[in-house]
Short mmCIF file of N, CA and C in Angstrom, two decimals:
data_model
loop_
_atom_site.label_atom_id
_atom_site.label_comp_id
_atom_site.label_asym_id
_atom_site.label_seq_id
_atom_site.Cartn_x
_atom_site.Cartn_y
_atom_site.Cartn_z
N UNK A 1 77.39 168.28 85.30
CA UNK A 1 78.18 167.14 85.69
C UNK A 1 78.19 166.97 87.21
N UNK A 2 78.20 168.06 87.92
CA UNK A 2 78.22 168.02 89.37
C UNK A 2 76.96 167.38 89.91
N UNK A 3 75.85 167.48 89.19
CA UNK A 3 74.59 166.90 89.64
C UNK A 3 74.57 165.38 89.47
N UNK A 4 75.43 164.84 88.59
CA UNK A 4 75.46 163.40 88.36
C UNK A 4 76.28 162.64 89.41
N UNK A 5 77.18 163.31 90.07
CA UNK A 5 78.03 162.63 91.04
C UNK A 5 77.22 161.95 92.15
N UNK A 6 76.24 162.62 92.75
CA UNK A 6 75.45 161.93 93.79
C UNK A 6 74.67 160.74 93.22
N UNK A 7 74.20 160.83 91.99
CA UNK A 7 73.44 159.74 91.38
C UNK A 7 74.35 158.53 91.13
N UNK A 8 75.53 158.79 90.59
CA UNK A 8 76.48 157.72 90.33
C UNK A 8 76.91 157.07 91.65
N UNK A 9 77.18 157.88 92.65
CA UNK A 9 77.56 157.37 93.96
C UNK A 9 76.45 156.49 94.54
N UNK A 10 75.23 156.92 94.37
CA UNK A 10 74.07 156.17 94.87
C UNK A 10 73.98 154.81 94.18
N UNK A 11 74.13 154.76 92.85
CA UNK A 11 74.09 153.50 92.12
C UNK A 11 75.25 152.58 92.53
N UNK A 12 76.41 153.16 92.71
CA UNK A 12 77.58 152.39 93.12
C UNK A 12 77.35 151.75 94.49
N UNK A 13 76.82 152.52 95.43
CA UNK A 13 76.56 151.99 96.77
C UNK A 13 75.48 150.91 96.73
N UNK A 14 74.46 151.10 95.90
CA UNK A 14 73.41 150.08 95.77
C UNK A 14 73.99 148.78 95.21
N UNK A 15 74.88 148.91 94.24
CA UNK A 15 75.49 147.71 93.65
C UNK A 15 76.29 146.95 94.70
N UNK A 16 77.01 147.67 95.54
CA UNK A 16 77.80 147.03 96.59
C UNK A 16 76.88 146.32 97.59
N UNK A 17 75.80 146.97 97.96
CA UNK A 17 74.85 146.38 98.91
C UNK A 17 74.24 145.12 98.31
N UNK A 18 73.85 145.15 97.05
CA UNK A 18 73.24 143.99 96.40
C UNK A 18 74.25 142.83 96.32
N UNK A 19 75.47 143.12 95.94
CA UNK A 19 76.49 142.07 95.84
C UNK A 19 76.76 141.42 97.19
N UNK A 20 76.71 142.19 98.25
CA UNK A 20 76.98 141.65 99.57
C UNK A 20 75.81 140.88 100.15
N UNK A 21 74.63 141.05 99.61
CA UNK A 21 73.46 140.35 100.13
C UNK A 21 73.16 139.06 99.39
N UNK A 22 73.85 138.79 98.29
CA UNK A 22 73.65 137.54 97.56
C UNK A 22 74.35 136.43 98.32
N UNK A 23 73.61 135.38 98.72
CA UNK A 23 74.25 134.28 99.44
C UNK A 23 75.28 133.59 98.56
N UNK A 24 76.32 133.07 99.18
CA UNK A 24 77.38 132.38 98.45
C UNK A 24 76.85 131.20 97.64
N UNK A 25 75.79 130.54 98.14
CA UNK A 25 75.27 129.38 97.42
C UNK A 25 74.67 129.78 96.07
N UNK A 26 74.23 131.03 95.94
CA UNK A 26 73.69 131.47 94.65
C UNK A 26 74.79 131.70 93.64
N UNK A 27 76.02 131.78 94.09
CA UNK A 27 77.15 131.99 93.19
C UNK A 27 77.76 130.67 92.75
N UNK A 28 77.22 129.56 93.19
CA UNK A 28 77.78 128.24 92.92
C UNK A 28 77.96 128.00 91.42
N UNK A 29 77.03 128.44 90.61
CA UNK A 29 77.11 128.15 89.19
C UNK A 29 78.30 128.83 88.52
N UNK A 30 78.92 129.78 89.16
CA UNK A 30 80.06 130.45 88.58
C UNK A 30 81.36 129.68 88.82
N UNK A 31 81.34 128.72 89.74
CA UNK A 31 82.52 127.92 90.02
C UNK A 31 82.43 126.62 89.23
N UNK A 32 83.41 126.34 88.37
CA UNK A 32 83.29 125.17 87.50
C UNK A 32 83.33 123.83 88.23
N UNK A 33 84.10 123.68 89.28
CA UNK A 33 84.25 122.39 89.94
C UNK A 33 84.02 122.56 91.44
N UNK A 34 82.77 122.58 91.82
CA UNK A 34 82.47 122.76 93.24
C UNK A 34 81.65 121.59 93.74
N UNK A 35 80.97 121.79 94.83
CA UNK A 35 80.21 120.71 95.45
C UNK A 35 79.17 120.13 94.50
N UNK A 36 78.67 120.91 93.55
CA UNK A 36 77.67 120.36 92.64
C UNK A 36 78.27 119.27 91.75
N UNK A 37 79.55 119.36 91.41
CA UNK A 37 80.21 118.30 90.64
C UNK A 37 80.33 117.05 91.50
N UNK A 38 80.66 117.23 92.75
CA UNK A 38 80.74 116.07 93.66
C UNK A 38 79.38 115.39 93.74
N UNK A 39 78.35 116.16 93.95
CA UNK A 39 77.01 115.58 94.08
C UNK A 39 76.55 114.89 92.81
N UNK A 40 76.75 115.54 91.66
CA UNK A 40 76.32 114.92 90.40
C UNK A 40 77.14 113.68 90.10
N UNK A 41 78.41 113.68 90.46
CA UNK A 41 79.26 112.51 90.25
C UNK A 41 78.81 111.37 91.17
N UNK A 42 78.60 111.68 92.43
CA UNK A 42 78.21 110.64 93.39
C UNK A 42 76.85 110.03 93.06
N UNK A 43 75.98 110.79 92.44
CA UNK A 43 74.67 110.24 92.04
C UNK A 43 74.82 109.13 91.01
N UNK A 44 75.96 109.07 90.35
CA UNK A 44 76.19 108.07 89.32
C UNK A 44 76.98 106.87 89.84
N UNK A 45 77.08 106.77 91.16
CA UNK A 45 77.80 105.65 91.77
C UNK A 45 76.82 104.73 92.49
N UNK A 46 77.26 103.53 92.84
CA UNK A 46 76.35 102.61 93.54
C UNK A 46 76.08 102.98 95.00
N UNK A 47 76.85 103.92 95.56
CA UNK A 47 76.64 104.28 96.96
C UNK A 47 76.84 105.80 97.11
N UNK A 48 75.78 106.53 96.87
CA UNK A 48 75.80 108.00 96.89
C UNK A 48 76.33 108.55 98.21
N UNK A 49 75.80 108.05 99.32
CA UNK A 49 76.19 108.59 100.63
C UNK A 49 77.65 108.32 100.96
N UNK A 50 78.13 107.14 100.65
CA UNK A 50 79.53 106.82 100.89
C UNK A 50 80.43 107.71 100.03
N UNK A 51 80.06 107.88 98.80
CA UNK A 51 80.81 108.74 97.88
C UNK A 51 80.88 110.17 98.42
N UNK A 52 79.74 110.71 98.81
CA UNK A 52 79.72 112.07 99.38
C UNK A 52 80.57 112.17 100.63
N UNK A 53 80.46 111.17 101.48
CA UNK A 53 81.20 111.18 102.75
C UNK A 53 82.70 111.35 102.51
N UNK A 54 83.25 110.56 101.62
CA UNK A 54 84.69 110.62 101.40
C UNK A 54 85.11 111.83 100.57
N UNK A 55 84.35 112.16 99.55
CA UNK A 55 84.77 113.27 98.70
C UNK A 55 84.63 114.61 99.41
N UNK A 56 83.55 114.80 100.14
CA UNK A 56 83.38 116.08 100.83
C UNK A 56 84.39 116.24 101.97
N UNK A 57 84.87 115.14 102.52
CA UNK A 57 85.84 115.21 103.61
C UNK A 57 87.26 115.46 103.11
N UNK A 58 87.47 115.31 101.83
CA UNK A 58 88.81 115.44 101.29
C UNK A 58 89.13 116.88 100.89
N UNK A 59 90.22 117.42 101.41
CA UNK A 59 90.62 118.77 101.01
C UNK A 59 90.91 118.80 99.51
N UNK A 60 90.46 119.83 98.87
CA UNK A 60 90.71 119.97 97.44
C UNK A 60 89.66 119.34 96.55
N UNK A 61 88.74 118.59 97.13
CA UNK A 61 87.73 117.93 96.29
C UNK A 61 86.77 118.92 95.64
N UNK A 62 86.53 120.04 96.30
CA UNK A 62 85.57 121.00 95.74
C UNK A 62 86.10 121.68 94.49
N UNK A 63 87.39 121.59 94.25
CA UNK A 63 87.96 122.19 93.03
C UNK A 63 88.50 121.13 92.08
N UNK A 64 88.25 119.86 92.38
CA UNK A 64 88.80 118.77 91.57
C UNK A 64 87.92 118.49 90.37
N UNK A 65 88.54 117.97 89.32
CA UNK A 65 87.83 117.45 88.16
C UNK A 65 87.31 116.06 88.49
N UNK A 66 86.59 115.45 87.57
CA UNK A 66 86.12 114.08 87.79
C UNK A 66 87.33 113.15 87.97
N UNK A 67 88.36 113.36 87.18
CA UNK A 67 89.58 112.56 87.32
C UNK A 67 90.20 112.77 88.71
N UNK A 68 90.19 114.00 89.18
CA UNK A 68 90.69 114.29 90.52
C UNK A 68 89.86 113.62 91.60
N UNK A 69 88.55 113.58 91.41
CA UNK A 69 87.68 112.89 92.36
C UNK A 69 87.99 111.39 92.38
N UNK A 70 88.25 110.84 91.20
CA UNK A 70 88.61 109.42 91.13
C UNK A 70 89.93 109.16 91.87
N UNK A 71 90.89 110.06 91.71
CA UNK A 71 92.17 109.92 92.42
C UNK A 71 91.98 109.97 93.93
N UNK A 72 91.08 110.83 94.38
CA UNK A 72 90.79 110.90 95.82
C UNK A 72 90.25 109.55 96.29
N UNK A 73 89.36 108.96 95.52
CA UNK A 73 88.79 107.67 95.91
C UNK A 73 89.83 106.55 95.87
N UNK A 74 90.79 106.64 94.96
CA UNK A 74 91.88 105.66 94.94
C UNK A 74 92.68 105.77 96.24
N UNK A 75 92.88 106.99 96.72
CA UNK A 75 93.58 107.17 98.00
C UNK A 75 92.78 106.56 99.15
N UNK A 76 91.46 106.65 99.07
CA UNK A 76 90.61 106.04 100.10
C UNK A 76 90.77 104.51 100.04
N UNK A 77 90.82 103.97 98.82
CA UNK A 77 91.06 102.52 98.67
C UNK A 77 92.37 102.12 99.35
N UNK A 78 93.39 102.91 99.13
CA UNK A 78 94.70 102.64 99.73
C UNK A 78 94.60 102.64 101.25
N UNK A 79 93.92 103.62 101.80
CA UNK A 79 93.75 103.71 103.26
C UNK A 79 92.98 102.51 103.79
N UNK A 80 91.95 102.08 103.07
CA UNK A 80 91.17 100.91 103.50
C UNK A 80 92.02 99.64 103.48
N UNK A 81 92.89 99.52 102.49
CA UNK A 81 93.78 98.35 102.42
C UNK A 81 94.74 98.34 103.60
N UNK A 82 95.31 99.49 103.94
CA UNK A 82 96.21 99.56 105.10
C UNK A 82 95.45 99.23 106.39
N UNK A 83 94.23 99.73 106.52
CA UNK A 83 93.43 99.42 107.71
C UNK A 83 93.20 97.92 107.84
N UNK A 84 92.84 97.28 106.73
CA UNK A 84 92.59 95.84 106.75
C UNK A 84 93.86 95.07 107.11
N UNK A 85 94.98 95.48 106.54
CA UNK A 85 96.25 94.80 106.85
C UNK A 85 96.62 94.92 108.33
N UNK A 86 96.38 96.07 108.92
CA UNK A 86 96.66 96.24 110.35
C UNK A 86 95.87 95.23 111.17
N UNK A 87 94.60 95.11 110.85
CA UNK A 87 93.74 94.19 111.60
C UNK A 87 94.15 92.74 111.34
N UNK A 88 94.50 92.44 110.11
CA UNK A 88 94.96 91.07 109.78
C UNK A 88 96.19 90.72 110.62
N UNK A 89 97.14 91.64 110.72
CA UNK A 89 98.35 91.38 111.49
C UNK A 89 98.04 91.20 112.98
N UNK A 90 97.12 91.97 113.50
CA UNK A 90 96.72 91.80 114.90
C UNK A 90 96.10 90.43 115.11
N UNK A 91 95.22 90.03 114.19
CA UNK A 91 94.57 88.73 114.31
C UNK A 91 95.58 87.58 114.17
N UNK A 92 96.57 87.75 113.30
CA UNK A 92 97.59 86.71 113.14
C UNK A 92 98.41 86.54 114.42
N UNK A 93 98.66 87.63 115.11
CA UNK A 93 99.45 87.57 116.35
C UNK A 93 98.67 86.95 117.50
N UNK A 94 97.34 86.99 117.41
CA UNK A 94 96.52 86.41 118.48
C UNK A 94 96.58 84.89 118.49
N UNK A 95 97.10 84.31 117.42
CA UNK A 95 97.28 82.87 117.40
C UNK A 95 96.02 82.08 117.12
N UNK A 96 95.36 82.37 116.06
CA UNK A 96 94.17 81.62 115.66
C UNK A 96 94.59 80.23 115.17
N UNK A 97 93.60 79.38 114.95
CA UNK A 97 93.87 78.03 114.47
C UNK A 97 94.45 78.03 113.07
N UNK A 98 94.93 76.86 112.62
CA UNK A 98 95.60 76.78 111.32
C UNK A 98 94.71 77.21 110.14
N UNK A 99 93.44 76.84 110.20
CA UNK A 99 92.52 77.21 109.11
C UNK A 99 92.36 78.73 109.03
N UNK A 100 92.19 79.36 110.19
CA UNK A 100 92.04 80.82 110.19
C UNK A 100 93.36 81.49 109.84
N UNK A 101 94.47 80.93 110.27
CA UNK A 101 95.77 81.50 109.92
C UNK A 101 95.98 81.49 108.40
N UNK A 102 95.57 80.38 107.75
CA UNK A 102 95.68 80.31 106.28
C UNK A 102 94.81 81.38 105.63
N UNK A 103 93.61 81.52 106.15
CA UNK A 103 92.68 82.52 105.59
C UNK A 103 93.24 83.93 105.79
N UNK A 104 93.78 84.20 106.97
CA UNK A 104 94.37 85.52 107.24
C UNK A 104 95.58 85.78 106.34
N UNK A 105 96.38 84.74 106.14
CA UNK A 105 97.55 84.87 105.26
C UNK A 105 97.10 85.17 103.83
N UNK A 106 96.07 84.50 103.39
CA UNK A 106 95.53 84.75 102.05
C UNK A 106 94.99 86.17 101.95
N UNK A 107 94.31 86.62 102.98
CA UNK A 107 93.78 87.99 102.99
C UNK A 107 94.91 89.02 102.97
N UNK A 108 95.97 88.73 103.71
CA UNK A 108 97.12 89.63 103.69
C UNK A 108 97.68 89.74 102.28
N UNK A 109 97.74 88.62 101.57
CA UNK A 109 98.19 88.65 100.17
C UNK A 109 97.24 89.45 99.29
N UNK A 110 95.93 89.27 99.53
CA UNK A 110 94.94 90.02 98.76
C UNK A 110 95.12 91.53 98.94
N UNK A 111 95.24 91.94 100.19
CA UNK A 111 95.37 93.38 100.46
C UNK A 111 96.74 93.93 100.05
N UNK A 112 97.77 93.08 100.11
CA UNK A 112 99.06 93.52 99.58
C UNK A 112 98.96 93.74 98.08
N UNK A 113 98.20 92.90 97.39
CA UNK A 113 98.00 93.06 95.94
C UNK A 113 97.30 94.39 95.65
N UNK A 114 96.37 94.76 96.50
CA UNK A 114 95.69 96.06 96.33
C UNK A 114 96.72 97.18 96.43
N UNK A 115 97.60 97.09 97.42
CA UNK A 115 98.58 98.16 97.65
C UNK A 115 99.71 98.18 96.62
N UNK A 116 100.14 97.00 96.20
CA UNK A 116 101.30 96.92 95.32
C UNK A 116 100.91 96.99 93.84
N UNK A 117 99.73 96.53 93.50
CA UNK A 117 99.33 96.47 92.09
C UNK A 117 98.13 97.36 91.76
N UNK A 118 97.02 97.17 92.45
CA UNK A 118 95.77 97.82 92.05
C UNK A 118 95.80 99.33 92.24
N UNK A 119 96.23 99.78 93.42
CA UNK A 119 96.28 101.23 93.68
C UNK A 119 97.28 101.93 92.75
N UNK A 120 98.50 101.40 92.61
CA UNK A 120 99.42 102.06 91.67
C UNK A 120 98.92 102.05 90.23
N UNK A 121 98.28 100.94 89.80
CA UNK A 121 97.74 100.86 88.45
C UNK A 121 96.68 101.94 88.23
N UNK A 122 95.77 102.06 89.18
CA UNK A 122 94.69 103.05 89.06
C UNK A 122 95.25 104.47 89.10
N UNK A 123 96.17 104.72 90.00
CA UNK A 123 96.75 106.06 90.12
C UNK A 123 97.48 106.46 88.84
N UNK A 124 98.32 105.59 88.37
CA UNK A 124 99.09 105.90 87.16
C UNK A 124 98.18 106.08 85.94
N UNK A 125 97.18 105.22 85.84
CA UNK A 125 96.26 105.31 84.70
C UNK A 125 95.50 106.64 84.71
N UNK A 126 95.06 107.05 85.87
CA UNK A 126 94.34 108.33 85.96
C UNK A 126 95.26 109.50 85.65
N UNK A 127 96.47 109.43 86.13
CA UNK A 127 97.43 110.52 85.87
C UNK A 127 97.81 110.60 84.40
N UNK A 128 97.80 109.45 83.72
CA UNK A 128 98.15 109.42 82.30
C UNK A 128 96.94 109.60 81.39
N UNK A 129 95.75 109.68 81.97
CA UNK A 129 94.54 109.85 81.16
C UNK A 129 94.07 108.57 80.49
N UNK A 130 94.33 107.43 81.12
CA UNK A 130 93.92 106.13 80.59
C UNK A 130 92.98 105.46 81.59
N UNK A 131 91.73 105.92 81.64
CA UNK A 131 90.83 105.47 82.71
C UNK A 131 90.47 103.98 82.69
N UNK A 132 90.59 103.32 81.56
CA UNK A 132 90.22 101.90 81.52
C UNK A 132 91.07 101.09 82.49
N UNK A 133 92.38 101.38 82.55
CA UNK A 133 93.24 100.66 83.48
C UNK A 133 92.94 101.06 84.92
N UNK A 134 92.51 102.28 85.13
CA UNK A 134 92.12 102.70 86.48
C UNK A 134 90.87 101.94 86.93
N UNK A 135 89.95 101.76 86.00
CA UNK A 135 88.75 100.98 86.32
C UNK A 135 89.13 99.54 86.67
N UNK A 136 90.06 98.97 85.91
CA UNK A 136 90.52 97.61 86.20
C UNK A 136 91.11 97.51 87.60
N UNK A 137 91.93 98.49 87.97
CA UNK A 137 92.52 98.50 89.31
C UNK A 137 91.47 98.55 90.41
N UNK A 138 90.47 99.41 90.22
CA UNK A 138 89.40 99.52 91.23
C UNK A 138 88.59 98.23 91.30
N UNK A 139 88.25 97.67 90.15
CA UNK A 139 87.49 96.41 90.15
C UNK A 139 88.30 95.28 90.78
N UNK A 140 89.60 95.24 90.51
CA UNK A 140 90.45 94.21 91.12
C UNK A 140 90.48 94.36 92.64
N UNK A 141 90.52 95.59 93.13
CA UNK A 141 90.52 95.81 94.59
C UNK A 141 89.22 95.30 95.21
N UNK A 142 88.10 95.55 94.53
CA UNK A 142 86.81 95.04 95.04
C UNK A 142 86.83 93.52 95.06
N UNK A 143 87.40 92.92 94.02
CA UNK A 143 87.48 91.45 93.96
C UNK A 143 88.38 90.90 95.06
N UNK A 144 89.48 91.56 95.34
CA UNK A 144 90.39 91.09 96.40
C UNK A 144 89.66 91.05 97.75
N UNK A 145 88.84 92.05 98.01
CA UNK A 145 88.07 92.07 99.27
C UNK A 145 87.07 90.91 99.31
N UNK A 146 86.44 90.64 98.18
CA UNK A 146 85.48 89.53 98.10
C UNK A 146 86.21 88.20 98.31
N UNK A 147 87.38 88.05 97.67
CA UNK A 147 88.15 86.81 97.84
C UNK A 147 88.54 86.61 99.31
N UNK A 148 88.92 87.68 99.96
CA UNK A 148 89.28 87.59 101.38
C UNK A 148 88.09 87.11 102.19
N UNK A 149 86.96 87.72 101.96
CA UNK A 149 85.75 87.35 102.71
C UNK A 149 85.42 85.86 102.50
N UNK A 150 85.56 85.41 101.26
CA UNK A 150 85.22 84.02 100.93
C UNK A 150 86.15 83.01 101.60
N UNK A 151 87.36 83.44 101.97
CA UNK A 151 88.33 82.55 102.62
C UNK A 151 87.80 82.01 103.96
N UNK A 152 86.89 82.73 104.57
CA UNK A 152 86.44 82.36 105.91
C UNK A 152 85.14 81.56 105.91
N UNK A 153 84.59 81.28 104.77
CA UNK A 153 83.37 80.47 104.65
C UNK A 153 82.26 80.95 105.57
N UNK A 154 82.00 82.24 105.56
CA UNK A 154 80.88 82.79 106.31
C UNK A 154 81.17 83.20 107.74
N UNK A 155 82.38 83.03 108.21
CA UNK A 155 82.69 83.37 109.60
C UNK A 155 83.92 84.29 109.66
N UNK A 156 83.88 85.35 108.87
CA UNK A 156 85.05 86.21 108.73
C UNK A 156 85.14 87.26 109.82
N UNK A 157 86.31 87.41 110.41
CA UNK A 157 86.51 88.50 111.37
C UNK A 157 86.81 89.83 110.64
N UNK A 158 86.84 89.77 109.31
CA UNK A 158 87.19 90.94 108.50
C UNK A 158 86.03 91.45 107.64
N UNK A 159 84.82 91.02 107.96
CA UNK A 159 83.67 91.41 107.14
C UNK A 159 83.55 92.92 107.02
N UNK A 160 83.70 93.63 108.11
CA UNK A 160 83.58 95.09 108.08
C UNK A 160 84.61 95.70 107.13
N UNK A 161 85.85 95.27 107.22
CA UNK A 161 86.92 95.81 106.38
C UNK A 161 86.72 95.40 104.92
N UNK A 162 86.33 94.14 104.70
CA UNK A 162 86.11 93.68 103.33
C UNK A 162 84.96 94.42 102.66
N UNK A 163 83.89 94.63 103.40
CA UNK A 163 82.75 95.37 102.84
C UNK A 163 83.14 96.82 102.56
N UNK A 164 83.91 97.41 103.46
CA UNK A 164 84.33 98.79 103.25
C UNK A 164 85.19 98.92 102.00
N UNK A 165 86.14 98.00 101.84
CA UNK A 165 86.99 98.03 100.64
C UNK A 165 86.16 97.80 99.38
N UNK A 166 85.30 96.82 99.43
CA UNK A 166 84.47 96.52 98.26
C UNK A 166 83.63 97.74 97.86
N UNK A 167 83.00 98.36 98.83
CA UNK A 167 82.12 99.50 98.54
C UNK A 167 82.90 100.71 98.03
N UNK A 168 84.04 101.00 98.63
CA UNK A 168 84.86 102.13 98.18
C UNK A 168 85.39 101.87 96.77
N UNK A 169 85.82 100.64 96.52
CA UNK A 169 86.34 100.29 95.20
C UNK A 169 85.23 100.36 94.14
N UNK A 170 84.02 99.95 94.49
CA UNK A 170 82.90 100.03 93.54
C UNK A 170 82.56 101.48 93.21
N UNK A 171 82.60 102.35 94.20
CA UNK A 171 82.37 103.79 93.96
C UNK A 171 83.49 104.34 93.08
N UNK A 172 84.72 103.95 93.38
CA UNK A 172 85.86 104.41 92.58
C UNK A 172 85.70 103.99 91.13
N UNK A 173 85.38 102.74 90.90
CA UNK A 173 85.20 102.23 89.53
C UNK A 173 84.09 102.99 88.81
N UNK A 174 83.01 103.29 89.51
CA UNK A 174 81.90 104.03 88.89
C UNK A 174 82.32 105.44 88.49
N UNK A 175 83.10 106.09 89.33
CA UNK A 175 83.58 107.44 88.99
C UNK A 175 84.53 107.36 87.79
N UNK A 176 85.40 106.36 87.79
CA UNK A 176 86.34 106.22 86.67
C UNK A 176 85.57 105.96 85.36
N UNK A 177 84.50 105.19 85.43
CA UNK A 177 83.71 104.90 84.21
C UNK A 177 83.16 106.17 83.58
N UNK A 178 82.97 107.19 84.38
CA UNK A 178 82.48 108.47 83.83
C UNK A 178 83.51 109.10 82.90
N UNK A 179 84.76 108.67 83.02
CA UNK A 179 85.85 109.22 82.20
C UNK A 179 86.02 108.45 80.88
N UNK A 180 85.36 107.32 80.75
CA UNK A 180 85.52 106.48 79.54
C UNK A 180 84.74 107.07 78.37
#
């Protein structure tokens, strides 16, 4: 028995050395919800890079389920709506002409609808496990951005914000569709 102790110790030390030399990326398959879920989910959206950008930047996304990833994107939609509203209010204070003021007022209503109706609808639906209503909320948010853009007849000072909202909402809707 005394002769086996050095052999067992040797095997034990070798096992420790081998475990410490395996790169963390090779252990990825042992984690159920990691970056590979984000990547595979984003590949199923209309804008892979945008999806990756927001999901990888969000704390907790690497351990989130698909439903959790959708909730993260709903939060991004909410942030985009607030950003657009801030700019709308700045533009309204600058004193644009009556036609632009009407368009800005309409856009403010559109983005308020996103915040008051679409985001809460999507959030609640995802939390309750009813993704169809979450998809509706995301699609409605994309439509609100399009309606805002159309208010300006091709000369919108909000094109950047409208496109951002539309794109984020389209990615959100695509992720939610994976839950249907």
